[in-house]
GROMACS .gro file of C-alpha atoms in nm:
model
  349
    1MET     CA    1  -0.001  -0.001  -0.010
    2THR     CA    2   0.148   0.338  -0.092
    3ALA     CA    3   0.182   0.617   0.167
    4ARG     CA    4  -0.148   0.809   0.200
    5VAL     CA    5  -0.146   1.190   0.253
    6PRO     CA    6  -0.433   1.364   0.431
    7ALA     CA    7  -0.652   1.619   0.244
    8THR     CA    8  -0.607   1.966   0.388
    9MET     CA    9  -0.915   2.118   0.553
   10ARG     CA   10  -0.961   2.378   0.287
   11HIS     CA   11  -0.991   2.115   0.037
   12ARG     CA   12  -1.241   1.916   0.234
   13ILE     CA   13  -1.437   2.245   0.309
   14LEU     CA   14  -1.449   2.339  -0.063
   15ALA     CA   15  -1.559   1.997  -0.160
   16VAL     CA   16  -1.846   2.028   0.085
   17VAL     CA   17  -1.952   2.371  -0.068
   18ILE     CA   18  -1.943   2.251  -0.413
   19ASP     CA   19  -2.166   1.929  -0.314
   20SER     CA   20  -2.401   2.168  -0.137
   21ALA     CA   21  -2.439   2.401  -0.429
   22ILE     CA   22  -2.511   2.110  -0.678
   23ALA     CA   23  -2.767   1.986  -0.421
   24ALA     CA   24  -2.933   2.330  -0.405
   25ALA     CA   25  -2.926   2.345  -0.804
   26VAL     CA   26  -3.098   1.992  -0.841
   27ASN     CA   27  -3.372   2.090  -0.584
   28GLY     CA   28  -3.426   2.426  -0.779
   29VAL     CA   29  -3.469   2.253  -1.090
   30ALA     CA   30  -3.744   2.039  -0.941
   31VAL     CA   31  -3.904   2.310  -0.778
   32GLY     CA   32  -3.905   2.524  -1.115
   33VAL     CA   33  -4.024   2.230  -1.275
   34VAL     CA   34  -4.342   2.191  -1.051
   35PHE     CA   35  -4.395   2.578  -1.076
   36ALA     CA   36  -4.414   2.532  -1.428
   37LEU     CA   37  -4.668   2.245  -1.447
   38SER     CA   38  -4.880   2.414  -1.208
   39THR     CA   39  -4.904   2.709  -1.444
   40VAL     CA   40  -4.925   2.531  -1.775
   41THR     CA   41  -5.159   2.248  -1.648
   42ALA     CA   42  -5.394   2.140  -1.373
   43VAL     CA   43  -5.094   1.999  -1.150
   44PRO     CA   44  -5.158   2.133  -0.791
   45ILE     CA   45  -4.892   2.357  -0.620
   46LEU     CA   46  -4.918   2.099  -0.309
   47TRP     CA   47  -4.733   1.849  -0.507
   48LEU     CA   48  -4.420   2.058  -0.457
   49LEU     CA   49  -4.332   1.930  -0.105
   50PRO     CA   50  -4.373   1.555  -0.218
   51VAL     CA   51  -4.178   1.618  -0.524
   52LEU     CA   52  -3.920   1.812  -0.330
   53ALA     CA   53  -3.880   1.537  -0.071
   54VAL     CA   54  -3.838   1.247  -0.344
   55VAL     CA   55  -3.579   1.437  -0.538
   56SER     CA   56  -3.380   1.521  -0.238
   57THR     CA   57  -3.404   1.165  -0.122
   58ALA     CA   58  -3.301   1.019  -0.453
   59TRP     CA   59  -2.990   1.287  -0.497
   60PHE     CA   60  -2.880   1.209  -0.130
   61LEU     CA   61  -2.843   0.832  -0.233
   62VAL     CA   62  -2.676   0.908  -0.557
   63HIS     CA   63  -2.429   1.147  -0.367
   64THR     CA   64  -2.370   0.891  -0.095
   65GLY     CA   65  -2.283   0.617  -0.362
   66MET     CA   66  -2.042   0.843  -0.521
   67GLN     CA   67  -1.894   0.919  -0.176
   68GLY     CA   68  -1.843   0.543  -0.131
   69GLY     CA   69  -1.684   0.494  -0.452
   70ARG     CA   70  -1.446   0.745  -0.632
   71GLY     CA   71  -1.583   1.044  -0.457
   72SER     CA   72  -1.865   1.297  -0.461
   73LEU     CA   73  -1.854   1.551  -0.743
   74GLY     CA   74  -1.714   1.823  -0.514
   75MET     CA   75  -1.445   1.566  -0.389
   76ARG     CA   76  -1.333   1.485  -0.720
   77PHE     CA   77  -1.324   1.850  -0.829
   78MET     CA   78  -1.082   1.911  -0.546
   79GLY     CA   79  -0.894   1.589  -0.576
   80VAL     CA   80  -0.995   1.415  -0.255
   81ARG     CA   81  -1.179   1.105  -0.148
   82LEU     CA   82  -1.280   0.883   0.124
   83ALA     CA   83  -1.079   0.551   0.212
   84HIS     CA   84  -1.088   0.298   0.516
   85ALA     CA   85  -0.881   0.408   0.788
   86SER     CA   86  -0.699   0.057   0.797
   87ASP     CA   87  -0.627   0.052   0.424
   88ASP     CA   88  -0.659   0.210   0.106
   89ALA     CA   89  -0.983   0.062  -0.012
   90GLU     CA   90  -1.304   0.236  -0.119
   91LEU     CA   91  -1.535   0.330   0.173
   92GLY     CA   92  -1.844   0.160   0.021
   93PHE     CA   93  -2.214   0.260   0.018
   94GLY     CA   94  -2.303   0.134   0.356
   95ARG     CA   95  -2.020   0.319   0.551
   96ALA     CA   96  -2.070   0.647   0.339
   97LEU     CA   97  -2.459   0.615   0.415
   98GLY     CA   98  -2.383   0.576   0.791
   99ARG     CA   99  -2.138   0.860   0.769
  100ASN     CA  100  -2.372   1.102   0.606
  101LEU     CA  101  -2.662   1.038   0.846
  102LEU     CA  102  -2.451   1.088   1.170
  103TRP     CA  103  -2.270   1.392   1.022
  104GLY     CA  104  -2.626   1.542   0.965
  105LEU     CA  105  -2.748   1.422   1.306
  106THR     CA  106  -2.432   1.615   1.473
  107ALA     CA  107  -2.444   1.912   1.235
  108SER     CA  108  -2.818   1.976   1.360
  109VAL     CA  109  -2.653   2.092   1.692
  110VAL     CA  110  -2.382   2.316   1.523
  111VAL     CA  111  -2.095   2.122   1.709
  112GLY     CA  112  -2.076   1.861   1.425
  113PHE     CA  113  -1.946   2.097   1.191
  114PHE     CA  114  -1.633   2.161   1.382
  115SER     CA  115  -1.569   1.806   1.504
  116PRO     CA  116  -1.279   1.745   1.267
  117LEU     CA  117  -1.106   2.046   1.467
  118PHE     CA  118  -1.118   1.838   1.805
  119ASP     CA  119  -0.877   1.568   1.626
  120SER     CA  120  -0.501   1.670   1.708
  121SER     CA  121  -0.374   1.411   1.447
  122ARG     CA  122  -0.279   1.522   1.100
  123TRP     CA  123  -0.589   1.329   0.967
  124ARG     CA  124  -0.847   1.577   1.122
  125ARG     CA  125  -1.119   1.288   1.162
  126GLY     CA  126  -1.461   1.410   1.265
  127TRP     CA  127  -1.701   1.218   1.453
  128HIS     CA  128  -1.873   1.081   1.166
  129ASP     CA  129  -1.527   0.968   1.036
  130LEU     CA  130  -1.450   0.795   1.332
  131ALA     CA  131  -1.786   0.633   1.354
  132SER     CA  132  -1.765   0.493   0.981
  133GLY     CA  133  -1.385   0.411   1.013
  134ALA     CA  134  -1.314   0.667   0.721
  135VAL     CA  135  -1.041   0.892   0.654
  136VAL     CA  136  -1.033   1.182   0.371
  137VAL     CA  137  -0.710   1.166   0.157
  138ASP     CA  138  -0.558   1.324  -0.146
  139VAL     CA  139  -0.639   1.130  -0.474
  140ALA     CA  140  -0.292   1.205  -0.615
  141PRO     CA  141  -0.070   1.388  -0.385
  142ALA     CA  142   0.203   1.594  -0.543
  143PRO     CA  143   0.537   1.469  -0.491
  144ARG     CA  144   0.749   1.684  -0.215
  145PRO     CA  145   1.032   1.869  -0.354
  146SER     CA  146   1.361   1.716  -0.207
  147ALA     CA  147   1.584   1.940   0.001
  148PRO     CA  148   1.877   2.125  -0.203
  149VAL     CA  149   2.202   1.967  -0.130
  150GLU     CA  150   2.453   2.213   0.003
  151GLN     CA  151   2.807   2.210  -0.132
  152SER     CA  152   3.113   2.292   0.056
  153PRO     CA  153   3.369   2.524  -0.139
  154ALA     CA  154   3.596   2.209  -0.119
  155ASP     CA  155   3.336   2.016  -0.331
  156VAL     CA  156   3.332   2.290  -0.599
  157ARG     CA  157   3.636   2.196  -0.864
  158PRO     CA  158   3.728   2.414  -1.131
  159ALA     CA  159   3.672   2.260  -1.488
  160PRO     CA  160   3.987   2.161  -1.645
  161LEU     CA  161   4.169   2.376  -1.899
  162PRO     CA  162   4.182   2.224  -2.258
  163ALA     CA  163   4.500   2.040  -2.333
  164PRO     CA  164   4.753   2.263  -2.539
  165ALA     CA  165   4.751   2.167  -2.919
  166PRO     CA  166   5.090   2.014  -3.017
  167ALA     CA  167   5.328   2.275  -3.157
  168PRO     CA  168   5.374   2.280  -3.523
  169ALA     CA  169   5.643   2.069  -3.677
  170PRO     CA  170   5.954   2.291  -3.773
  171ALA     CA  171   5.986   2.379  -4.132
  172VAL     CA  172   6.269   2.149  -4.280
  173LEU     CA  173   6.506   2.324  -4.510
  174ALA     CA  174   6.657   2.025  -4.631
  175ALA     CA  175   6.459   2.049  -4.952
  176ALA     CA  176   6.569   2.394  -5.041
  177VAL     CA  177   6.942   2.320  -4.987
  178PRO     CA  178   7.115   2.187  -5.310
  179PRO     CA  179   7.309   1.895  -5.307
  180ALA     CA  180   7.674   1.981  -5.154
  181PRO     CA  181   7.982   1.864  -5.358
  182SER     CA  182   8.202   1.576  -5.243
  183GLY     CA  183   8.368   1.624  -4.885
  184ALA     CA  184   8.190   1.969  -4.799
  185VAL     CA  185   7.988   1.992  -4.485
  186ARG     CA  186   7.600   1.954  -4.551
  187PRO     CA  187   7.414   2.205  -4.374
  188VAL     CA  188   7.170   2.042  -4.077
  189ALA     CA  189   6.813   2.097  -4.105
  190GLY     CA  190   6.647   2.338  -3.842
  191PRO     CA  191   6.368   2.549  -3.766
  192ALA     CA  192   6.242   2.813  -3.992
  193SER     CA  193   6.332   3.164  -3.881
  194GLY     CA  194   6.060   3.394  -3.722
  195PRO     CA  195   5.830   3.368  -3.407
  196LEU     CA  196   5.597   3.064  -3.390
  197PRO     CA  197   5.203   3.125  -3.417
  198PRO     CA  198   5.018   3.133  -3.095
  199PRO     CA  199   4.859   2.783  -2.972
  200SER     CA  200   4.478   2.769  -3.052
  201TRP     CA  201   4.383   2.784  -2.662
  202ALA     CA  202   4.577   3.124  -2.600
  203PRO     CA  203   4.347   3.407  -2.518
  204ALA     CA  204   4.330   3.679  -2.800
  205PRO     CA  205   4.551   3.982  -2.741
  206VAL     CA  206   4.382   4.296  -2.598
  207PRO     CA  207   4.429   4.594  -2.815
  208ALA     CA  208   4.647   4.860  -2.681
  209ASN     CA  209   4.371   5.138  -2.704
  210ARG     CA  210   4.089   4.930  -2.533
  211ARG     CA  211   4.013   5.046  -2.186
  212ILE     CA  212   3.976   4.748  -1.942
  213PRO     CA  213   3.693   4.790  -1.682
  214ARG     CA  214   3.753   4.776  -1.325
  215THR     CA  215   3.641   4.435  -1.151
  216LEU     CA  216   3.696   4.523  -0.809
  217PRO     CA  217   3.532   4.774  -0.584
  218VAL     CA  218   3.687   5.121  -0.555
  219ASP     CA  219   3.774   5.063  -0.179
  220VAL     CA  220   3.822   4.700  -0.199
  221ILE     CA  221   4.121   4.754   0.055
  222SER     CA  222   3.882   4.870   0.310
  223THR     CA  223   3.704   4.535   0.331
  224VAL     CA  224   3.988   4.337   0.436
  225PRO     CA  225   4.015   4.239   0.786
  226GLY     CA  226   4.295   4.411   0.971
  227VAL     CA  227   4.372   4.685   0.708
  228PRO     CA  228   4.282   5.021   0.777
  229HIS     CA  229   4.040   5.242   0.565
  230ARG     CA  230   4.215   5.479   0.295
  231ASP     CA  231   4.051   5.777   0.503
  232GLY     CA  232   4.231   5.680   0.825
  233ARG     CA  233   3.935   5.510   0.987
  234PRO     CA  234   4.035   5.224   1.211
  235ALA     CA  235   4.035   4.878   1.059
  236PRO     CA  236   3.706   4.676   1.079
  237ALA     CA  237   3.679   4.368   1.318
  238GLU     CA  238   3.675   4.026   1.160
  239ARG     CA  239   3.327   3.908   1.196
  240VAL     CA  240   3.285   3.549   1.337
  241ALA     CA  241   2.967   3.321   1.230
  242PRO     CA  242   2.752   3.244   1.532
  243PRO     CA  243   2.705   2.863   1.563
  244VAL     CA  244   2.404   2.680   1.412
  245ILE     CA  245   2.146   2.596   1.676
  246ALA     CA  246   1.938   2.364   1.427
  247ILE     CA  247   1.874   2.308   1.061
  248LEU     CA  248   1.497   2.227   0.987
  249GLY     CA  249   1.335   2.072   0.706
  250TRP     CA  250   0.956   2.120   0.634
  251ASP     CA  251   0.746   1.894   0.455
  252ASP     CA  252   0.708   2.131   0.131
  253GLY     CA  253   1.100   2.123   0.102
  254THR     CA  254   1.148   2.461   0.276
  255ARG     CA  255   1.458   2.446   0.489
  256HIS     CA  256   1.569   2.688   0.771
  257THR     CA  257   1.923   2.735   0.944
  258VAL     CA  258   1.848   2.870   1.303
  259TYR     CA  259   2.142   3.057   1.467
  260GLU     CA  260   1.954   3.219   1.751
  261PRO     CA  261   1.606   3.173   1.970
  262THR     CA  262   1.361   3.188   1.676
  263LEU     CA  263   0.985   3.190   1.662
  264PHE     CA  264   0.799   3.001   1.407
  265GLY     CA  265   0.446   3.056   1.282
  266ARG     CA  266   0.216   3.216   1.028
  267GLY     CA  267   0.312   3.558   1.158
  268PRO     CA  268   0.464   3.583   1.472
  269GLY     CA  269   0.524   3.929   1.621
  270GLN     CA  270   0.856   4.073   1.730
  271GLN     CA  271   0.999   3.993   2.063
  272PRO     CA  272   1.335   4.117   2.228
  273GLY     CA  273   1.605   3.873   2.197
  274ARG     CA  274   1.427   3.645   1.935
  275ARG     CA  275   1.409   3.632   1.564
  276SER     CA  276   1.069   3.603   1.395
  277THR     CA  277   1.027   3.380   1.098
  278ALA     CA  278   0.703   3.363   0.910
  279VAL     CA  279   0.601   3.028   0.759
  280ARG     CA  280   0.363   2.994   0.462
  281ASP     CA  281   0.097   2.758   0.547
  282GLU     CA  282  -0.190   2.673   0.334
  283THR     CA  283  -0.342   2.403   0.579
  284LEU     CA  284  -0.395   2.630   0.841
  285SER     CA  285  -0.242   2.404   1.077
  286LEU     CA  286   0.011   2.663   1.225
  287SER     CA  287  -0.086   2.933   1.484
  288LYS     CA  288   0.016   3.285   1.450
  289THR     CA  289   0.320   3.209   1.698
  290HIS     CA  290   0.324   2.823   1.711
  291PHE     CA  291   0.648   2.723   1.854
  292GLU     CA  292   1.033   2.853   1.972
  293ILE     CA  293   1.354   2.696   1.878
  294GLY     CA  294   1.673   2.798   2.080
  295ALA     CA  295   1.978   2.623   2.257
  296ASP     CA  296   2.162   2.628   2.598
  297ASP     CA  297   2.452   2.444   2.721
  298GLU     CA  298   2.291   2.112   2.727
  299GLY     CA  299   2.168   2.131   2.339
  300THR     CA  300   1.895   2.238   2.131
  301TRP     CA  301   1.539   2.280   2.272
  302VAL     CA  302   1.201   2.350   2.156
  303VAL     CA  303   0.886   2.532   2.325
  304ASP     CA  304   0.517   2.498   2.244
  305ARG     CA  305   0.412   2.869   2.238
  306HIS     CA  306   0.050   2.776   2.320
  307SER     CA  307  -0.049   2.689   1.984
  308LEU     CA  308  -0.394   2.548   1.882
  309ASN     CA  309  -0.269   2.219   1.745
  310GLY     CA  310   0.020   2.185   1.964
  311VAL     CA  311   0.364   2.034   1.894
  312VAL     CA  312   0.442   1.658   1.884
  313ILE     CA  313   0.787   1.521   1.902
  314VAL     CA  314   0.798   1.170   1.694
  315ARG     CA  315   1.133   0.990   1.791
  316ALA     CA  316   1.209   0.638   1.678
  317GLY     CA  317   0.834   0.620   1.582
  318GLN     CA  318   0.716   0.715   1.935
  319PRO     CA  319   0.488   1.035   1.950
  320GLN     CA  320   0.518   1.257   2.257
  321ARG     CA  321   0.296   1.581   2.301
  322LEU     CA  322   0.480   1.868   2.453
  323MET     CA  323   0.334   2.075   2.752
  324PRO     CA  324   0.280   2.422   2.624
  325GLY     CA  325   0.549   2.656   2.768
  326ARG     CA  326   0.779   2.383   2.867
  327ARG     CA  327   1.128   2.311   2.688
  328ALA     CA  328   1.181   1.993   2.553
  329ARG     CA  329   1.511   1.858   2.380
  330VAL     CA  330   1.504   1.773   2.033
  331TRP     CA  331   1.763   1.573   1.864
  332SER     CA  332   1.891   1.523   1.484
  333GLY     CA  333   1.629   1.294   1.304
  334ASP     CA  334   1.346   1.433   1.519
  335VAL     CA  335   1.004   1.476   1.343
  336LEU     CA  336   0.788   1.741   1.501
  337GLU     CA  337   0.395   1.733   1.385
  338LEU     CA  338   0.221   2.037   1.389
  339GLY     CA  339  -0.138   1.958   1.295
  340ASP     CA  340  -0.109   1.861   0.927
  341ARG     CA  341   0.242   1.987   0.895
  342ARG     CA  342   0.558   1.785   0.949
  343LEU     CA  343   0.889   1.951   1.041
  344THR     CA  344   1.213   1.737   1.021
  345VAL     CA  345   1.516   1.824   1.263
  346GLU     CA  346   1.800   1.763   1.015
  347SER     CA  347   2.060   1.868   1.257
  348ALA     CA  348   2.078   1.980   1.621
  349ARG     CA  349   2.335   2.032   1.867
   0.00000   0.00000   0.00000
């Protein structure tokens, strides 16, 4: 069985809105037909309620059958479907019918609309999902982009220069020398006079009247640590890069390198002594200020900043929910579950 990805709350809500609009359109057509018949023929207007009840029931059964199979029209449009919680099989008509009846019953007291928010796992199963053993999954989840691989300067090697072309063979003068008489010394063949042509790989000469542009900044000497400025100012102090606290990799391929205590969320505010990093979240799983990452003498820690969905550390397959406001140690390889979002601690102190 392939790994399943839970559908986002936005896609689920839009699927319900589309299905509701389609049901309203079907009932509207039925009402229009009854009104037209009552105007043209002798069909009484009292038939409106029975016809509306029959049409609504018929569409409800058709809609339920589609949900138990490949998904309703709204689900297909949004790319989600219902599946068994234990496997990836279709939910079936019976379970889909029980799910819809329970959803309608709990929605009558309003709280049923918000029951998926009570589930802290990434599946967001409502009461109707738990009772029918269903989960809402993506039909074809997009592949997650792999994290870019950082290369150190030692790994970057310059391209080798092309091998120089062999020098042209020296011109032989023997053919131009007339035969010497017997006893005379015959001249030895040597290279032709004059300079040899430049090899093919040599750069073209620069014309004498061409101005070569500057490739260095005007005050480049002032940027060298330990060298004073030209105007007499003291030499700049050499900057030392701060140590890395953690390297975090998000489920959408985004990576963050943390150098100081940092707040993460959809829009964390500015706080003294902490850096604020906003994270794009289309699933609405993250709070405005969700969690904080920092380090001390013992290593890297994480704090749940009283978020709505909380922070769950998954270490060696064992999940553990954090107490809000209390620090917890994180190690390299830990996975943080933040509602529907997942964050991997690629490196920690």
